[in-house]
Short mmCIF file of C-alpha atoms in Angstrom, two decimals:
data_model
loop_
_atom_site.label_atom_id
_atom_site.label_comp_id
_atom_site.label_asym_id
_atom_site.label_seq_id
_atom_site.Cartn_x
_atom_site.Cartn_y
_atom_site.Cartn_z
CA UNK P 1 95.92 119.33 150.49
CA UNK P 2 99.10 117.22 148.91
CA UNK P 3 101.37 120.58 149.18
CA UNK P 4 104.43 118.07 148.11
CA UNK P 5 102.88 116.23 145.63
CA UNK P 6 105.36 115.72 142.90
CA UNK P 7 105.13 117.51 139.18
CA UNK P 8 103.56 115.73 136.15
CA UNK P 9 105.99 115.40 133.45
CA UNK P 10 105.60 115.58 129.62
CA UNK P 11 109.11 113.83 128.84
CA UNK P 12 109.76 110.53 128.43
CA UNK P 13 112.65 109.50 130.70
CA UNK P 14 114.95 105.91 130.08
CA UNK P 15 114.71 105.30 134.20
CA UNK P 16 111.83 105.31 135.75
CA UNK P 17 109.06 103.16 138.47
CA UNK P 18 105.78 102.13 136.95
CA UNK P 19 103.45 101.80 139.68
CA UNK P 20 100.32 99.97 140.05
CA UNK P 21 97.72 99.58 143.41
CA UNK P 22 94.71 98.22 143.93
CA UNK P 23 92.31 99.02 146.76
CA UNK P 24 89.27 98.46 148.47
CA UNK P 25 87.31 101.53 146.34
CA UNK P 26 88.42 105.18 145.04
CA UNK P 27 88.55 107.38 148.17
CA UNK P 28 91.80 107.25 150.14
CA UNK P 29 90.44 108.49 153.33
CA UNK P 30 87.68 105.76 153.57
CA UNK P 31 89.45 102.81 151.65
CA UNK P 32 92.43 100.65 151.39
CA UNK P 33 95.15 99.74 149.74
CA UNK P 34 95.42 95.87 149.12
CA UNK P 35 97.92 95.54 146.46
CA UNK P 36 100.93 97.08 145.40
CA UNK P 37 103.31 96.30 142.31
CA UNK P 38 106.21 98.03 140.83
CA UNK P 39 108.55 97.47 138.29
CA UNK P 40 112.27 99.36 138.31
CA UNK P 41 113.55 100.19 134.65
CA UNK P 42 117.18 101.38 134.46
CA UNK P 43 118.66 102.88 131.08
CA UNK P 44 115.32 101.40 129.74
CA UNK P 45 116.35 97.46 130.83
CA UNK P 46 113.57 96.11 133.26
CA UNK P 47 116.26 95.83 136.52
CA UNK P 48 113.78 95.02 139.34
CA UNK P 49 110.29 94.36 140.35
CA UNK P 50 107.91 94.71 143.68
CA UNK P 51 104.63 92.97 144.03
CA UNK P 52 102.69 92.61 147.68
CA UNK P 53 98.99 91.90 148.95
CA UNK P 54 98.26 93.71 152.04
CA UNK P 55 95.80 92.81 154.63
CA UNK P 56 92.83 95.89 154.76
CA UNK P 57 92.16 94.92 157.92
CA UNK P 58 88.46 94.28 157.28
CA UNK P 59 87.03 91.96 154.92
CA UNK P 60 86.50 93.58 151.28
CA UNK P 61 83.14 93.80 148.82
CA UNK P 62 82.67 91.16 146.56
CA UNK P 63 82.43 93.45 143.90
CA UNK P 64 86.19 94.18 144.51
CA UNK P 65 86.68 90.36 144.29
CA UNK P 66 84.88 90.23 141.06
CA UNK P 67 86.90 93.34 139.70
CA UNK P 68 90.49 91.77 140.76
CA UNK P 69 89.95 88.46 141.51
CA UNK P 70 91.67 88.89 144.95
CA UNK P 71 89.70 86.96 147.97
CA UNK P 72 89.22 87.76 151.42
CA UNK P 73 91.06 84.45 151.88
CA UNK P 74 94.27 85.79 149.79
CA UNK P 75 94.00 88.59 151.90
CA UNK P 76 93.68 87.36 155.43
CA UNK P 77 97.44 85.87 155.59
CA UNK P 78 98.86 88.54 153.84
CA UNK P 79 100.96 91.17 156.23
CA UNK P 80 100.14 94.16 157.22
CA UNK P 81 100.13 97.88 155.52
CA UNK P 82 102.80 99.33 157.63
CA UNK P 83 105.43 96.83 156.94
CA UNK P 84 104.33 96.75 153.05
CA UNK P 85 104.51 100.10 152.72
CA UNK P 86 107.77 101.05 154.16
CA UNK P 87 109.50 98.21 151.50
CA UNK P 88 107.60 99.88 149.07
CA UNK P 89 108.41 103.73 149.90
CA UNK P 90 111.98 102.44 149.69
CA UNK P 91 111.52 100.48 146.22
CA UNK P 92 110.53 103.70 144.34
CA UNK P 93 113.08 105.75 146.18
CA UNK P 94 113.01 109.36 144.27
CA UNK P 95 112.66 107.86 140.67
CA UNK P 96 110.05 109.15 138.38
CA UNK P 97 106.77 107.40 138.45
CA UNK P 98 104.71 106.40 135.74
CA UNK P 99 101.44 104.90 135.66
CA UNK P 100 97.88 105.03 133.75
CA UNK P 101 95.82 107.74 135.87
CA UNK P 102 98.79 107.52 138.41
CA UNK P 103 97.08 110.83 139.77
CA UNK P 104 95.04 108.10 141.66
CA UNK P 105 97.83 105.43 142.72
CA UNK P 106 100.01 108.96 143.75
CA UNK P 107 97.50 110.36 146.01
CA UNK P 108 96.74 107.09 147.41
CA UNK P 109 100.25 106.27 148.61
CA UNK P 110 101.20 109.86 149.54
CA UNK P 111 97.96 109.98 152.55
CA UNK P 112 98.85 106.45 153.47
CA UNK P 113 102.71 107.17 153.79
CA UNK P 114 102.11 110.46 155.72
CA UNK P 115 99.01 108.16 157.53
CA UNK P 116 101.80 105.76 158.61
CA UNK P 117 105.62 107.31 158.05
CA UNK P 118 104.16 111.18 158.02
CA UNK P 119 106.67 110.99 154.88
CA UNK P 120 104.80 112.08 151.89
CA UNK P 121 105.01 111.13 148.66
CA UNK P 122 107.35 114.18 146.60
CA UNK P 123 108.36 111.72 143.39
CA UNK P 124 107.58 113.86 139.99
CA UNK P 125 105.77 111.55 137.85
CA UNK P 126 103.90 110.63 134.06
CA UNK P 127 100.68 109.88 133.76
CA UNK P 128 100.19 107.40 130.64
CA UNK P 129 96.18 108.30 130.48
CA UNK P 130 96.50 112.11 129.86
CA UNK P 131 99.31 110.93 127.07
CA UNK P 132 97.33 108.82 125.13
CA UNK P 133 94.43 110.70 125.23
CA UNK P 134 96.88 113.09 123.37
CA UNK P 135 98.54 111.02 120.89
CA UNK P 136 96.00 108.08 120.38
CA UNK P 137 92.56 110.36 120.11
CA UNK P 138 91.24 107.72 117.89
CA UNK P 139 91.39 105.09 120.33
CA UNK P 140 87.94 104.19 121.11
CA UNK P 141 88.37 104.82 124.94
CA UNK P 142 91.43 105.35 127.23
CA UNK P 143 90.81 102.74 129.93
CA UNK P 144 94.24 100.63 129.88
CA UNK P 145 92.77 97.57 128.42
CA UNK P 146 91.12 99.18 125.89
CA UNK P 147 94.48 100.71 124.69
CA UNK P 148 95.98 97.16 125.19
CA UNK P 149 93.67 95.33 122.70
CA UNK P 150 93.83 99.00 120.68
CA UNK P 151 97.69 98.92 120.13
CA UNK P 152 98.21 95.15 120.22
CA UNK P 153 99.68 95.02 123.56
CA UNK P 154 99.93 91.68 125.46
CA UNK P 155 98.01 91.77 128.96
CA UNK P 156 98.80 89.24 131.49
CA UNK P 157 96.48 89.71 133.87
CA UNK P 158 93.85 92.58 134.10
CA UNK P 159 93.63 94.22 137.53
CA UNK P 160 96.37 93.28 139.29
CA UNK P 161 99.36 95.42 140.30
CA UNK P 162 102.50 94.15 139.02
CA UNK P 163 100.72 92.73 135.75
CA UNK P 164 98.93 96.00 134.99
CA UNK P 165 102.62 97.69 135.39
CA UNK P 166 103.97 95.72 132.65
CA UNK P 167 101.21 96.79 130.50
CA UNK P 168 100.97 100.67 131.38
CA UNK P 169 105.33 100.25 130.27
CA UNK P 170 104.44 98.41 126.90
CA UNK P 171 102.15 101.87 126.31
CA UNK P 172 104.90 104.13 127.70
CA UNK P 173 106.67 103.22 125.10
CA UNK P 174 104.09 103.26 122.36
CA UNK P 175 103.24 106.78 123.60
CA UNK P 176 106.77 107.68 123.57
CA UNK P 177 107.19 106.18 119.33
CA UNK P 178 104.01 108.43 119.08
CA UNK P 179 105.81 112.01 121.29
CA UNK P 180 108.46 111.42 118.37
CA UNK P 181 105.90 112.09 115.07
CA UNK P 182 105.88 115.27 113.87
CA UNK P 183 102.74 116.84 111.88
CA UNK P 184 104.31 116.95 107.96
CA UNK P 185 103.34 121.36 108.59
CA UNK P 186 105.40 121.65 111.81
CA UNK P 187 108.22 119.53 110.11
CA UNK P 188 108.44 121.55 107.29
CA UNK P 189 108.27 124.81 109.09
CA UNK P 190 111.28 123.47 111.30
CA UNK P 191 113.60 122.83 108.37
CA UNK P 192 112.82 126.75 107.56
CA UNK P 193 113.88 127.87 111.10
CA UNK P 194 117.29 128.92 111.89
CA UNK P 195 118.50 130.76 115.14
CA UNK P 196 121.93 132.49 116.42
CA UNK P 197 123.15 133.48 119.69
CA UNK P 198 120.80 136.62 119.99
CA UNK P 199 117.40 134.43 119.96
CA UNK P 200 115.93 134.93 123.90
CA UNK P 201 116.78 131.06 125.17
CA UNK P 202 120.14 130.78 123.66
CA UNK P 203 121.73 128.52 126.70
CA UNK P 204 118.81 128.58 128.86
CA UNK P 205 116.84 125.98 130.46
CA UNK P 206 113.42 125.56 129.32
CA UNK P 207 110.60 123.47 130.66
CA UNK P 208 106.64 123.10 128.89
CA UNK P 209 103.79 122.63 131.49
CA UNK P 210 100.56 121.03 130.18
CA UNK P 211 100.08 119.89 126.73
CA UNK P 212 100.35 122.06 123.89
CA UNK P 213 97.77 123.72 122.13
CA UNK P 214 99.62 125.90 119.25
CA UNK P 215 102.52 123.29 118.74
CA UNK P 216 103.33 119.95 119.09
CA UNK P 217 105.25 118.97 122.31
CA UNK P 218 108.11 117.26 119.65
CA UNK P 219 108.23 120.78 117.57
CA UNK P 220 108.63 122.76 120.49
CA UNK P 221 111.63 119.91 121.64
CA UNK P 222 113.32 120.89 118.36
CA UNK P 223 112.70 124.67 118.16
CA UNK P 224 114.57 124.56 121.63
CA UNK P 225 117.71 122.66 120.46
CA UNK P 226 117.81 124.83 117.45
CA UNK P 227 118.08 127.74 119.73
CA UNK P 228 120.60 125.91 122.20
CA UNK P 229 117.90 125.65 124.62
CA UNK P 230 118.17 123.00 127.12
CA UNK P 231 114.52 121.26 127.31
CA UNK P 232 114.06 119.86 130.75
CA UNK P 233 111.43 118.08 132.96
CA UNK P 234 109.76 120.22 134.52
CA UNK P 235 111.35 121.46 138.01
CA UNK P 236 110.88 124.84 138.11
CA UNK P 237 113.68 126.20 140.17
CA UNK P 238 116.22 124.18 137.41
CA UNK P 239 114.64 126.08 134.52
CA UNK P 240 114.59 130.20 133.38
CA UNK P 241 111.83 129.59 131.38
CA UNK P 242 108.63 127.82 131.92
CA UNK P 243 105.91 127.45 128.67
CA UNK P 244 102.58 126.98 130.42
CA UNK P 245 99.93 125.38 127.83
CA UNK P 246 96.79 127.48 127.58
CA UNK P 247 94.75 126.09 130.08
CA UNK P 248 97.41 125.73 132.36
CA UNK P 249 98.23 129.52 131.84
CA UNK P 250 94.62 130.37 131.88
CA UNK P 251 94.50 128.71 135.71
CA UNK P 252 97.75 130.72 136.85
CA UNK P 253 96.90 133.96 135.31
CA UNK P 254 93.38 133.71 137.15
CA UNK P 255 95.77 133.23 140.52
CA UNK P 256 94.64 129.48 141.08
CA UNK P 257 95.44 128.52 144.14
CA UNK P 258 96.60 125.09 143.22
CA UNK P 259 99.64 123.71 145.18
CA UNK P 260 101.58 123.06 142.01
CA UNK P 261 101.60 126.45 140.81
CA UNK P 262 102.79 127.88 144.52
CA UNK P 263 106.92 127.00 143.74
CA UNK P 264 105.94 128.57 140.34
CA UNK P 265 104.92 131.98 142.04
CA UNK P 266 107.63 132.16 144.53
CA UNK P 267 110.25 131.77 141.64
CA UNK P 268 108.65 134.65 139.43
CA UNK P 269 108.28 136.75 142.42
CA UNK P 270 112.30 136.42 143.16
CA UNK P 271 113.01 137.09 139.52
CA UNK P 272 114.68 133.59 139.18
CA UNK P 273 111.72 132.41 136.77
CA UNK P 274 109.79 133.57 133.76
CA UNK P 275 106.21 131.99 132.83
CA UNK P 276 105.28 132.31 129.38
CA UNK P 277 101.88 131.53 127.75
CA UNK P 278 102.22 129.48 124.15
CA UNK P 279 101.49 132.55 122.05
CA UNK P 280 104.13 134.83 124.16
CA UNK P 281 106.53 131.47 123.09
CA UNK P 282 105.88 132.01 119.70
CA UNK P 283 105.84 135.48 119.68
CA UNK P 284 109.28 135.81 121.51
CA UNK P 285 110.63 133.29 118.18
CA UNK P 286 108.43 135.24 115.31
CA UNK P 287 106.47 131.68 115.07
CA UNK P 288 103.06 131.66 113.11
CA UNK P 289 100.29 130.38 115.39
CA UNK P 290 99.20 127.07 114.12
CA UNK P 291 95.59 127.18 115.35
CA UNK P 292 94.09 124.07 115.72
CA UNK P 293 90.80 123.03 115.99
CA UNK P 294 88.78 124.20 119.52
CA UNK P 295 86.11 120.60 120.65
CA UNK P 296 82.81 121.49 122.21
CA UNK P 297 81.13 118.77 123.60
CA UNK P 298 77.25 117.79 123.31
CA UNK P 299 75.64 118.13 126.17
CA UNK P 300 73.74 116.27 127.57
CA UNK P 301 72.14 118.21 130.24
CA UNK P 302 69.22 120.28 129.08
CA UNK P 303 70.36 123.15 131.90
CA UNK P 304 73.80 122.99 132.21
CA UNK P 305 75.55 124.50 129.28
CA UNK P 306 79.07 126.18 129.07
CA UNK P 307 80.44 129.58 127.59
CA UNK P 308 83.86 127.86 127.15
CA UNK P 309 85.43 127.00 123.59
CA UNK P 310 89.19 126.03 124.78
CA UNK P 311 89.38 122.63 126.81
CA UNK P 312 92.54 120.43 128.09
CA UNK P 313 91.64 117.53 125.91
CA UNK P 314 93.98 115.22 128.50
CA UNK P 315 91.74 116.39 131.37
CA UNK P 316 90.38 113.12 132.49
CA UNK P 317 87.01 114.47 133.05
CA UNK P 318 87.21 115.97 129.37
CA UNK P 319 84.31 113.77 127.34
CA UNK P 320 83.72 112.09 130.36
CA UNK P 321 80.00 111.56 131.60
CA UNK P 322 79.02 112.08 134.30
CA UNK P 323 76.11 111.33 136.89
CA UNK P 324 76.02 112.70 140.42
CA UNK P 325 73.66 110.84 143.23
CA UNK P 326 73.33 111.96 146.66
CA UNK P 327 74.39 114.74 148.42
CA UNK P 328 77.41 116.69 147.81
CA UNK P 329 79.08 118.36 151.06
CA UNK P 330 81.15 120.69 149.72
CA UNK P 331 79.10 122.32 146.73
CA UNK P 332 75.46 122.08 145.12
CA UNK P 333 74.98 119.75 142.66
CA UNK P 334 74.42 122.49 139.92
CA UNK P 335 77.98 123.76 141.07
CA UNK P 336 79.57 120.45 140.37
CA UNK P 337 77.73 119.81 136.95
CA UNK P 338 79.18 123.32 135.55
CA UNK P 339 82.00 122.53 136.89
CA UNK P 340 82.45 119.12 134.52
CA UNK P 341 81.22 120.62 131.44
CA UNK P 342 83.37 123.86 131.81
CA UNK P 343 85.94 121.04 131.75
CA UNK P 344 84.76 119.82 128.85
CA UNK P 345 82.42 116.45 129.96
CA UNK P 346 78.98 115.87 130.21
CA UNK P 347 76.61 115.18 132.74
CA UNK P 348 73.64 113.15 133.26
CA UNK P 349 70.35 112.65 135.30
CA UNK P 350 70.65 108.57 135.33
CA UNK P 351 73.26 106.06 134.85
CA UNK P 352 73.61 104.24 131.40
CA UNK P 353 76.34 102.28 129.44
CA UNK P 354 77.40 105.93 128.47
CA UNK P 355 78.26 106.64 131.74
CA UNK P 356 81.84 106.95 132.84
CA UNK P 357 81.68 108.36 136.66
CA UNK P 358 78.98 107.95 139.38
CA UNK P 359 79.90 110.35 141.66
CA UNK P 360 78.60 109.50 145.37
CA UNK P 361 77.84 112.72 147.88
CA UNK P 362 80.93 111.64 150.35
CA UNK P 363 77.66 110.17 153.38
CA UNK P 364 76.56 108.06 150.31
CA UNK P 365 80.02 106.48 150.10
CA UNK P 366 80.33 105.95 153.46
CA UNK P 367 76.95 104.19 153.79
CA UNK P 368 77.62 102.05 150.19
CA UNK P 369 80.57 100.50 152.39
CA UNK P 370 78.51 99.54 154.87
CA UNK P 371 76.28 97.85 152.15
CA UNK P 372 73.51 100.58 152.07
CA UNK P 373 74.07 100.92 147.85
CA UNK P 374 72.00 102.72 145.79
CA UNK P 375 70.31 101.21 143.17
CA UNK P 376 72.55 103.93 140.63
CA UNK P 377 75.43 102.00 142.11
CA UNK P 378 74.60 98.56 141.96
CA UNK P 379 74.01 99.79 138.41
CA UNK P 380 77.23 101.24 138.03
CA UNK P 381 78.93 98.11 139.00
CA UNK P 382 77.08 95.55 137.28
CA UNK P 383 78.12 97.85 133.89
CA UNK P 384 81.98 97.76 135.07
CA UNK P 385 81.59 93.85 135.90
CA UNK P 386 80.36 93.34 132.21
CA UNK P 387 82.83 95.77 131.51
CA UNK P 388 81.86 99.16 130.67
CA UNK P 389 84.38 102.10 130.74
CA UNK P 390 82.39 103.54 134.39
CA UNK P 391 84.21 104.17 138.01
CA UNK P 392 82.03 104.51 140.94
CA UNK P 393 83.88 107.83 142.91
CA UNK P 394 83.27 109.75 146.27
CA UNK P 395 83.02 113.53 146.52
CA UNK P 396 86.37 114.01 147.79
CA UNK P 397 88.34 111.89 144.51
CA UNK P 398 86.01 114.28 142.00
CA UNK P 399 87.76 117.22 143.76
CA UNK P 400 91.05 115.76 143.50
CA UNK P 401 90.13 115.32 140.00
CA UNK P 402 88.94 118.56 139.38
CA UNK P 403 92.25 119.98 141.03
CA UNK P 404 94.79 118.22 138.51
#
């Protein structure tokens, strides 16, 4: 378990790293790293960059070659993790991260800095995929060269580390032009609202976890300086208040055991913190509830069928389909399946261009390294070679994903 694993953030700082890595396949305690690139932005001015091969130690799958277009021969004089790493651990320093489905670049670099520094990786960070699949819904899919070609943005090079961070800042800042339009209701509503000194956050610190169901995150930025409210990332001991979205409220009210929410807990339980839901926000401020619409997926799955209505819409297994081969060590099959479609995806018995995750039973990924590959895999990868929105994960990255 990443216990220090740094918070996901919903604002948009002027500083920050993107980071970018590209490895030998999706599981971070069977494969490697064999890029990394970063790219340091200061007062939002592009100040300094970081780009590096690294040498896996082992010759890599051609279907990595394909992906990336990095050879076994560009690897073989390139130098070795350890030394890469520690210039890199030092290059980010504490900034805030950013990166597209950086959940996967983070927990990559925070088991191979403990692996070789036992330093992990603490850095808070913003994850550009959950964003746009917030503010650009209409996009036709969320992979980062599909937003590229879907909001005009110049790509360089596609899979590769230090070109792929230039991109994922172009959409930072397209998602950050987006975080600043308000819905004509909310904006009218704010022009209505006035607050004095006895409103409940008058000169407190107030952070919003998740993203908001009731509100938008920009009303809720602008209800809090109207109350003198301080909105801040989110660190929870720096904050008295805490607004938890609805499924991230759902999750700590049910006493998830997720590491992120432990600092949470230990606040509340000193009396230092207060945790509010959205509707407790709104009730606390005599807001109207702006309902908006609940999205039940079709499923796919004859069996598997959920009671849910309310889904995180950034989740990134939310619409997602997904086919599981092999078997699973940790759960049954069955388990998993309800599992994605009480997230809000779908699952399915075979893999077709619909497909977005093959999910390999943890043996199955060990032996598809080896070059035992199922003939769902070989599938799966001659879809992403032609260039299909489908990632081919282990066991253990579908419970990291099912954790965030």
């Amino acid at each position: 378990m990443r216990t220090e694993k740094g918070n996901s953030l919903l604002e948009f700082p002027d500083s920050f790293v993107a980071i970018d890595i590209e490895t030998t396949g999706l599981d971070s305690s069977i494969d490697q790293i064999i890029e990394v690139g970063a790219v340091k932005v200061q007062n939002n001015e592009v100040i300094d960059t970081f780009s590096s091969l690294i040498n896996p130690g082992r010759e890599i799958d051609p279907f990595i070659t394909s992906l990336s277009g990095i050879t076994n021969d560009d690897l073989s004089s390139a130098p070795d993790p350890t030394s890469v790493l520690k210039d890199y651990f030092e290059f980010i320093g504490d900034s805030i991260l950013i990166g597209h489905n950086v959940h996967f670049d983070i927990n990559f670099l925070y088991d191979s800095f403990e692996k070789h520094f036992s330093v992990p990786l603490k850095n808070d960070f913003v994850d550009t995929l959950r964003l746009s699949r917030r503010f650009f819904k209409d996009a036709p899919a969320h992979k980062l060269s599909i937003l590229a070609d879907y909001l005009n943005i110049e790509v360089k090079e596609a899979h590769r580390a230090l070109a792929d961070c230039y991109t994922t800042i172009q959409l930072y800042y397209k998602l950050k032009e987006a975080s600043d339009k308000m819905p004509s209701s909310e904006a009218a509503l704010l022009d209505s609202l006035s607050f004095d000194e006895s409103n409940p956050f008058y000169g407190k610190r107030l952070a919003v976890k998740g993203v908001p169901q009731l509100y938008s995150f920009s009303f809720m930025k602008e209800v809090s300086r109207k109350c003198n409210a301080k909105m801040s990332d989110v660190f929870y001991n720096s904050c008295d208040f805490v607004v938890f979205s609805h499924y991230t409220y759902k999750a700590f009210m049910q006493g998830s055991n997720s590491a992120k929410f432990e600092k949470a807990k230990k606040l509340v339980d000193s009396g230092s913190l207060t945790i509010l839901s959205e509707e407790e926000w709104c009730k606390m401020l005599n807001l109207p509830y702006i309902s908006k619409p609940n999205t039940k997926s079709n499923l796919s799955a004859k069996d598997i069928v959920t009671e849910k209505t309310d889904f995180d819409e950034t989740h990134p297994l939310f619409g997602k389909t997904c086919v599981f081969t092999g078997t699973l060590e940790k759960m049954a099959r069955k388990d998993a399946m309800q599992i994605v479609v009480d997230l809000g995806g779908l699952v399915g018995n075979s893999v077709t261009k619909k497909t977005n995750y093959l999910i390999l039973g943890n043996n199955d990924y060990c032996s598809s390294i080896k070059g035992g590959k199922s003939s769902k895999q070989k599938k799966a990868e001659s879809l992403k070679l032609a260039g299909n929105d489908i990632e081919i994960i282990s066991e253990n990255v579908f419970y990291d994903m099912i954790s965030e």
